[in-house]
Amino acid sequence: MSLNTQILIAAVLGVLFGFLLTLFPQSTFFDVGLYGIGIASSLFIGLLKMILIPLIFTSIVVGVSNLQAGGQLSRTWKITLLCCVTTTSLALILGLTCAHLFNVGRGVDVVMFQDAMAQHQTPDTLTPSSFFTNFIQNTLINPFKAFADGNVLAVVIFALFIGVALVAGGDSFRTVRKLSHQFFDIMMLMIGWIMKLAPIGIFALLAKLIATEDISVLSRLAEFAAVVTGTTIFHGIVVLPLLLWIFGKMNPLTFFKGTRSALITAFATSSSSATMPISLKCAQENLGVRPQTAGFVIPLGTQLNMDGTALYEAAAALFIANLMGLDLTLGQQLVVCATAMIASLGAPGIPSAGMVTMIMVLQSVGLPAEAIAILLPIDRLLDTVRTVVNVQGDMMISVVVDRHTREPEVPV
Ligand code: ASP
């Protein structure tokens, strides 16, 4: 049985087992079951996390250092950046439009959320200007500290520097380049081993999600959740495939077939970073993206390109404004879009990261940061779908970039 089939079966069984657990709350069966799936999911996630930093580092170094002569480096950069900004902007527009269309949050009694609001602890204030300062302070740091702290963005920046230096040094750095290639190959071999555990990890993660989510709390926010989920799925199955078809000349069905295991892992882990090793493998092995393109675009995209997160943050800001009875002006909505784009860039690819950077979006138009408490009960649920689209966007961009850098005559 192929790994893809095993993952699919495990996902279905995980959901069923999660529901089974909810039928026996406060029983030994529930406790033992939850403990078991807790261990299994931590094992899988732990292994993925363990490999993440060395993998990101080597894949970016290898990716950038492979982009030799012919201005290919700048071409790849430009196309990647253009794709990221375009897809994120479309996601933002879609998020705001659908939130307007369905009038999310209008007519809901805010009093019913007062409990949640009272319990919420406001994190440190995050304004756009302090966001930039923090961004610089946290990324341009001692690389050894970044490695030790697992500061992915700082590792990405340092790896980019080394990659560019290897390109600039040309043949004189041949040995280091070869070493990085070999180190990267070792990482890929280890990912292959870890992936053998994916069906167990995904079974456990989905069962845990179903068994621990509070259904009665979720129902209060059902309308907003449905709109955001529907819009995110629309972005994932209509907008992105259309762009892929037009600019990447790839049949969307081929894409979905080849990326299934990465998409399901994204759904189950709610983490683009944890999924990155699998996205990389899918892009290279199933979509035919050259290793130098995949090794450059996917780790960067994992950090910086988050369509699902941007869409969610824009729609959520409008939802909160509607709950408070505020009408955002067009100018304020543009500020929401710009801030949501920066917030999605700054959100690391871990579960609920978008919830933290969401504060910045709310504050940009004077909405209280405390209002995120309203969204907390449904965040884990929405995170699953937005992470899938985040991951999908990265793999899709890698296909488009690969095509346009492989054939220099194709106009961009
Ligand atoms: N969980 C998302 C991801 O890893 C980030 C977010 O919270 O929006 O892509």
mmCIF file with all atom_site columns, N, CA, C and O in Angstrom, residues 154-183:
data_model
loop_
_atom_site.group_PDB
_atom_site.id
_atom_site.type_symbol
_atom_site.label_atom_id
_atom_site.label_alt_id
_atom_site.label_comp_id
_atom_site.label_asym_id
_atom_site.label_entity_id
_atom_site.label_seq_id
_atom_site.pdbx_PDB_ins_code
_atom_site.Cartn_x
_atom_site.Cartn_y
_atom_site.Cartn_z
_atom_site.occupancy
_atom_site.B_iso_or_equiv
_atom_site.pdbx_formal_charge
_atom_site.auth_seq_id
_atom_site.auth_comp_id
_atom_site.auth_asym_id
_atom_site.auth_atom_id
_atom_site.pdbx_PDB_model_num
ATOM 1   N N  . ALA A 1 154 ? 15.439 33.917 11.161 1.00 0.00 ? 154 ALA A N  1
ATOM 2   C CA . ALA A 1 154 ? 16.851 34.319 11.223 1.00 0.00 ? 154 ALA A CA 1
ATOM 3   C C  . ALA A 1 154 ? 17.721 33.291 10.508 1.00 0.00 ? 154 ALA A C  1
ATOM 4   O O  . ALA A 1 154 ? 18.686 33.653 9.820  1.00 0.00 ? 154 ALA A O  1
ATOM 5   N N  . VAL A 1 155 ? 17.372 32.015 10.643 1.00 0.00 ? 155 VAL A N  1
ATOM 6   C CA . VAL A 1 155 ? 18.130 30.962 9.958  1.00 0.00 ? 155 VAL A CA 1
ATOM 7   C C  . VAL A 1 155 ? 17.971 31.115 8.446  1.00 0.00 ? 155 VAL A C  1
ATOM 8   O O  . VAL A 1 155 ? 18.942 30.995 7.688  1.00 0.00 ? 155 VAL A O  1
ATOM 9   N N  . VAL A 1 156 ? 16.753 31.444 8.011  1.00 0.00 ? 156 VAL A N  1
ATOM 10  C CA . VAL A 1 156 ? 16.501 31.637 6.574  1.00 0.00 ? 156 VAL A CA 1
ATOM 11  C C  . VAL A 1 156 ? 17.386 32.763 6.035  1.00 0.00 ? 156 VAL A C  1
ATOM 12  O O  . VAL A 1 156 ? 18.043 32.635 5.003  1.00 0.00 ? 156 VAL A O  1
ATOM 13  N N  . ILE A 1 157 ? 17.426 33.889 6.769  1.00 0.00 ? 157 ILE A N  1
ATOM 14  C CA . ILE A 1 157 ? 18.209 35.049 6.312  1.00 0.00 ? 157 ILE A CA 1
ATOM 15  C C  . ILE A 1 157 ? 19.696 34.686 6.235  1.00 0.00 ? 157 ILE A C  1
ATOM 16  O O  . ILE A 1 157 ? 20.378 34.982 5.258  1.00 0.00 ? 157 ILE A O  1
ATOM 17  N N  . PHE A 1 158 ? 20.197 33.994 7.271  1.00 0.00 ? 158 PHE A N  1
ATOM 18  C CA . PHE A 1 158 ? 21.621 33.627 7.286  1.00 0.00 ? 158 PHE A CA 1
ATOM 19  C C  . PHE A 1 158 ? 21.937 32.646 6.152  1.00 0.00 ? 158 PHE A C  1
ATOM 20  O O  . PHE A 1 158 ? 22.960 32.775 5.463  1.00 0.00 ? 158 PHE A O  1
ATOM 21  N N  . ALA A 1 159 ? 21.030 31.703 5.931  1.00 0.00 ? 159 ALA A N  1
ATOM 22  C CA . ALA A 1 159 ? 21.240 30.721 4.855  1.00 0.00 ? 159 ALA A CA 1
ATOM 23  C C  . ALA A 1 159 ? 21.262 31.424 3.499  1.00 0.00 ? 159 ALA A C  1
ATOM 24  O O  . ALA A 1 159 ? 22.062 31.071 2.622  1.00 0.00 ? 159 ALA A O  1
ATOM 25  N N  . LEU A 1 160 ? 20.404 32.441 3.341  1.00 0.00 ? 160 LEU A N  1
ATOM 26  C CA . LEU A 1 160 ? 20.395 33.195 2.081  1.00 0.00 ? 160 LEU A CA 1
ATOM 27  C C  . LEU A 1 160 ? 21.746 33.863 1.858  1.00 0.00 ? 160 LEU A C  1
ATOM 28  O O  . LEU A 1 160 ? 22.310 33.817 0.761  1.00 0.00 ? 160 LEU A O  1
ATOM 29  N N  . PHE A 1 161 ? 22.285 34.456 2.935  1.00 0.00 ? 161 PHE A N  1
ATOM 30  C CA . PHE A 1 161 ? 23.597 35.124 2.854  1.00 0.00 ? 161 PHE A CA 1
ATOM 31  C C  . PHE A 1 161 ? 24.668 34.136 2.410  1.00 0.00 ? 161 PHE A C  1
ATOM 32  O O  . PHE A 1 161 ? 25.454 34.414 1.513  1.00 0.00 ? 161 PHE A O  1
ATOM 33  N N  . ILE A 1 162 ? 24.686 32.974 3.071  1.00 0.00 ? 162 ILE A N  1
ATOM 34  C CA . ILE A 1 162 ? 25.704 31.985 2.733  1.00 0.00 ? 162 ILE A CA 1
ATOM 35  C C  . ILE A 1 162 ? 25.527 31.515 1.289  1.00 0.00 ? 162 ILE A C  1
ATOM 36  O O  . ILE A 1 162 ? 26.495 31.400 0.539  1.00 0.00 ? 162 ILE A O  1
ATOM 37  N N  . GLY A 1 163 ? 24.282 31.268 0.907  1.00 0.00 ? 163 GLY A N  1
ATOM 38  C CA . GLY A 1 163 ? 24.008 30.814 -0.460 1.00 0.00 ? 163 GLY A CA 1
ATOM 39  C C  . GLY A 1 163 ? 24.514 31.824 -1.478 1.00 0.00 ? 163 GLY A C  1
ATOM 40  O O  . GLY A 1 163 ? 25.185 31.469 -2.447 1.00 0.00 ? 163 GLY A O  1
ATOM 41  N N  . VAL A 1 164 ? 24.216 33.111 -1.234 1.00 0.00 ? 164 VAL A N  1
ATOM 42  C CA . VAL A 1 164 ? 24.658 34.162 -2.162 1.00 0.00 ? 164 VAL A CA 1
ATOM 43  C C  . VAL A 1 164 ? 26.186 34.224 -2.177 1.00 0.00 ? 164 VAL A C  1
ATOM 44  O O  . VAL A 1 164 ? 26.818 34.355 -3.238 1.00 0.00 ? 164 VAL A O  1
ATOM 45  N N  . ALA A 1 165 ? 26.815 34.074 -0.991 1.00 0.00 ? 165 ALA A N  1
ATOM 46  C CA . ALA A 1 165 ? 28.287 34.105 -0.925 1.00 0.00 ? 165 ALA A CA 1
ATOM 47  C C  . ALA A 1 165 ? 28.877 32.941 -1.718 1.00 0.00 ? 165 ALA A C  1
ATOM 48  O O  . ALA A 1 165 ? 29.892 33.102 -2.403 1.00 0.00 ? 165 ALA A O  1
ATOM 49  N N  . LEU A 1 166 ? 28.234 31.786 -1.641 1.00 0.00 ? 166 LEU A N  1
ATOM 50  C CA . LEU A 1 166 ? 28.737 30.628 -2.388 1.00 0.00 ? 166 LEU A CA 1
ATOM 51  C C  . LEU A 1 166 ? 28.638 30.873 -3.896 1.00 0.00 ? 166 LEU A C  1
ATOM 52  O O  . LEU A 1 166 ? 29.526 30.479 -4.656 1.00 0.00 ? 166 LEU A O  1
ATOM 53  N N  . VAL A 1 167 ? 27.547 31.546 -4.291 1.00 0.00 ? 167 VAL A N  1
ATOM 54  C CA . VAL A 1 167 ? 27.411 31.873 -5.714 1.00 0.00 ? 167 VAL A CA 1
ATOM 55  C C  . VAL A 1 167 ? 28.492 32.876 -6.104 1.00 0.00 ? 167 VAL A C  1
ATOM 56  O O  . VAL A 1 167 ? 29.182 32.721 -7.116 1.00 0.00 ? 167 VAL A O  1
ATOM 57  N N  . ALA A 1 168 ? 28.679 33.909 -5.250 1.00 0.00 ? 168 ALA A N  1
ATOM 58  C CA . ALA A 1 168 ? 29.666 34.954 -5.567 1.00 0.00 ? 168 ALA A CA 1
ATOM 59  C C  . ALA A 1 168 ? 31.077 34.381 -5.624 1.00 0.00 ? 168 ALA A C  1
ATOM 60  O O  . ALA A 1 168 ? 31.875 34.758 -6.470 1.00 0.00 ? 168 ALA A O  1
ATOM 61  N N  . GLY A 1 169 ? 31.383 33.445 -4.726 1.00 0.00 ? 169 GLY A N  1
ATOM 62  C CA . GLY A 1 169 ? 32.740 32.867 -4.672 1.00 0.00 ? 169 GLY A CA 1
ATOM 63  C C  . GLY A 1 169 ? 33.007 31.867 -5.786 1.00 0.00 ? 169 GLY A C  1
ATOM 64  O O  . GLY A 1 169 ? 34.157 31.521 -6.045 1.00 0.00 ? 169 GLY A O  1
ATOM 65  N N  . GLY A 1 170 ? 31.948 31.408 -6.443 1.00 0.00 ? 170 GLY A N  1
ATOM 66  C CA . GLY A 1 170 ? 32.102 30.489 -7.571 1.00 0.00 ? 170 GLY A CA 1
ATOM 67  C C  . GLY A 1 170 ? 32.865 29.226 -7.208 1.00 0.00 ? 170 GLY A C  1
ATOM 68  O O  . GLY A 1 170 ? 32.629 28.629 -6.160 1.00 0.00 ? 170 GLY A O  1
ATOM 69  N N  . ASP A 1 171 ? 33.809 28.864 -8.084 1.00 0.00 ? 171 ASP A N  1
ATOM 70  C CA . ASP A 1 171 ? 34.511 27.584 -7.954 1.00 0.00 ? 171 ASP A CA 1
ATOM 71  C C  . ASP A 1 171 ? 35.383 27.470 -6.715 1.00 0.00 ? 171 ASP A C  1
ATOM 72  O O  . ASP A 1 171 ? 35.680 26.356 -6.267 1.00 0.00 ? 171 ASP A O  1
ATOM 73  N N  . SER A 1 172 ? 35.791 28.603 -6.165 1.00 0.00 ? 172 SER A N  1
ATOM 74  C CA . SER A 1 172 ? 36.687 28.524 -5.008 1.00 0.00 ? 172 SER A CA 1
ATOM 75  C C  . SER A 1 172 ? 35.981 27.906 -3.789 1.00 0.00 ? 172 SER A C  1
ATOM 76  O O  . SER A 1 172 ? 36.637 27.435 -2.858 1.00 0.00 ? 172 SER A O  1
ATOM 77  N N  . PHE A 1 173 ? 34.654 27.929 -3.773 1.00 0.00 ? 173 PHE A N  1
ATOM 78  C CA . PHE A 1 173 ? 33.917 27.345 -2.634 1.00 0.00 ? 173 PHE A CA 1
ATOM 79  C C  . PHE A 1 173 ? 33.278 26.004 -2.995 1.00 0.00 ? 173 PHE A C  1
ATOM 80  O O  . PHE A 1 173 ? 32.297 25.590 -2.370 1.00 0.00 ? 173 PHE A O  1
ATOM 81  N N  . ARG A 1 174 ? 33.861 25.370 -3.985 1.00 0.00 ? 174 ARG A N  1
ATOM 82  C CA . ARG A 1 174 ? 33.331 24.099 -4.490 1.00 0.00 ? 174 ARG A CA 1
ATOM 83  C C  . ARG A 1 174 ? 33.097 23.069 -3.380 1.00 0.00 ? 174 ARG A C  1
ATOM 84  O O  . ARG A 1 174 ? 32.073 22.432 -3.290 1.00 0.00 ? 174 ARG A O  1
ATOM 85  N N  . THR A 1 175 ? 34.101 22.953 -2.498 1.00 0.00 ? 175 THR A N  1
ATOM 86  C CA . THR A 1 175 ? 34.037 21.921 -1.446 1.00 0.00 ? 175 THR A CA 1
ATOM 87  C C  . THR A 1 175 ? 32.866 22.161 -0.501 1.00 0.00 ? 175 THR A C  1
ATOM 88  O O  . THR A 1 175 ? 32.127 21.233 -0.161 1.00 0.00 ? 175 THR A O  1
ATOM 89  N N  . VAL A 1 176 ? 32.698 23.410 -0.098 1.00 0.00 ? 176 VAL A N  1
ATOM 90  C CA . VAL A 1 176 ? 31.590 23.714 0.827  1.00 0.00 ? 176 VAL A CA 1
ATOM 91  C C  . VAL A 1 176 ? 30.250 23.439 0.146  1.00 0.00 ? 176 VAL A C  1
ATOM 92  O O  . VAL A 1 176 ? 29.310 22.926 0.762  1.00 0.00 ? 176 VAL A O  1
ATOM 93  N N  . ARG A 1 177 ? 30.210 23.770 -1.137 1.00 0.00 ? 177 ARG A N  1
ATOM 94  C CA . ARG A 1 177 ? 28.961 23.537 -1.859 1.00 0.00 ? 177 ARG A CA 1
ATOM 95  C C  . ARG A 1 177 ? 28.628 22.042 -1.888 1.00 0.00 ? 177 ARG A C  1
ATOM 96  O O  . ARG A 1 177 ? 27.499 21.635 -1.671 1.00 0.00 ? 177 ARG A O  1
ATOM 97  N N  . LYS A 1 178 ? 29.669 21.240 -2.144 1.00 0.00 ? 178 LYS A N  1
ATOM 98  C CA . LYS A 1 178 ? 29.458 19.792 -2.217 1.00 0.00 ? 178 LYS A CA 1
ATOM 99  C C  . LYS A 1 178 ? 29.014 19.272 -0.845 1.00 0.00 ? 178 LYS A C  1
ATOM 100 O O  . LYS A 1 178 ? 28.106 18.440 -0.728 1.00 0.00 ? 178 LYS A O  1
ATOM 101 N N  . LEU A 1 179 ? 29.657 19.808 0.193  1.00 0.00 ? 179 LEU A N  1
ATOM 102 C CA . LEU A 1 179 ? 29.327 19.395 1.559  1.00 0.00 ? 179 LEU A CA 1
ATOM 103 C C  . LEU A 1 179 ? 27.859 19.710 1.870  1.00 0.00 ? 179 LEU A C  1
ATOM 104 O O  . LEU A 1 179 ? 27.129 18.883 2.422  1.00 0.00 ? 179 LEU A O  1
ATOM 105 N N  . SER A 1 180 ? 27.432 20.923 1.485  1.00 0.00 ? 180 SER A N  1
ATOM 106 C CA . SER A 1 180 ? 26.030 21.282 1.772  1.00 0.00 ? 180 SER A CA 1
ATOM 107 C C  . SER A 1 180 ? 25.083 20.362 1.014  1.00 0.00 ? 180 SER A C  1
ATOM 108 O O  . SER A 1 180 ? 24.034 19.978 1.540  1.00 0.00 ? 180 SER A O  1
ATOM 109 N N  . HIS A 1 181 ? 25.450 20.007 -0.218 1.00 0.00 ? 181 HIS A N  1
ATOM 110 C CA . HIS A 1 181 ? 24.613 19.088 -0.989 1.00 0.00 ? 181 HIS A CA 1
ATOM 111 C C  . HIS A 1 181 ? 24.480 17.751 -0.267 1.00 0.00 ? 181 HIS A C  1
ATOM 112 O O  . HIS A 1 181 ? 23.394 17.198 -0.167 1.00 0.00 ? 181 HIS A O  1
ATOM 113 N N  . GLN A 1 182 ? 25.618 17.268 0.230  1.00 0.00 ? 182 GLN A N  1
ATOM 114 C CA . GLN A 1 182 ? 25.587 15.956 0.886  1.00 0.00 ? 182 GLN A CA 1
ATOM 115 C C  . GLN A 1 182 ? 24.783 16.025 2.181  1.00 0.00 ? 182 GLN A C  1
ATOM 116 O O  . GLN A 1 182 ? 24.035 15.118 2.515  1.00 0.00 ? 182 GLN A O  1
ATOM 117 N N  . PHE A 1 183 ? 24.954 17.117 2.895  1.00 0.00 ? 183 PHE A N  1
ATOM 118 C CA . PHE A 1 183 ? 24.218 17.288 4.139  1.00 0.00 ? 183 PHE A CA 1
ATOM 119 C C  . PHE A 1 183 ? 22.712 17.327 3.834  1.00 0.00 ? 183 PHE A C  1
ATOM 120 O O  . PHE A 1 183 ? 21.902 16.719 4.544  1.00 0.00 ? 183 PHE A O  1
#
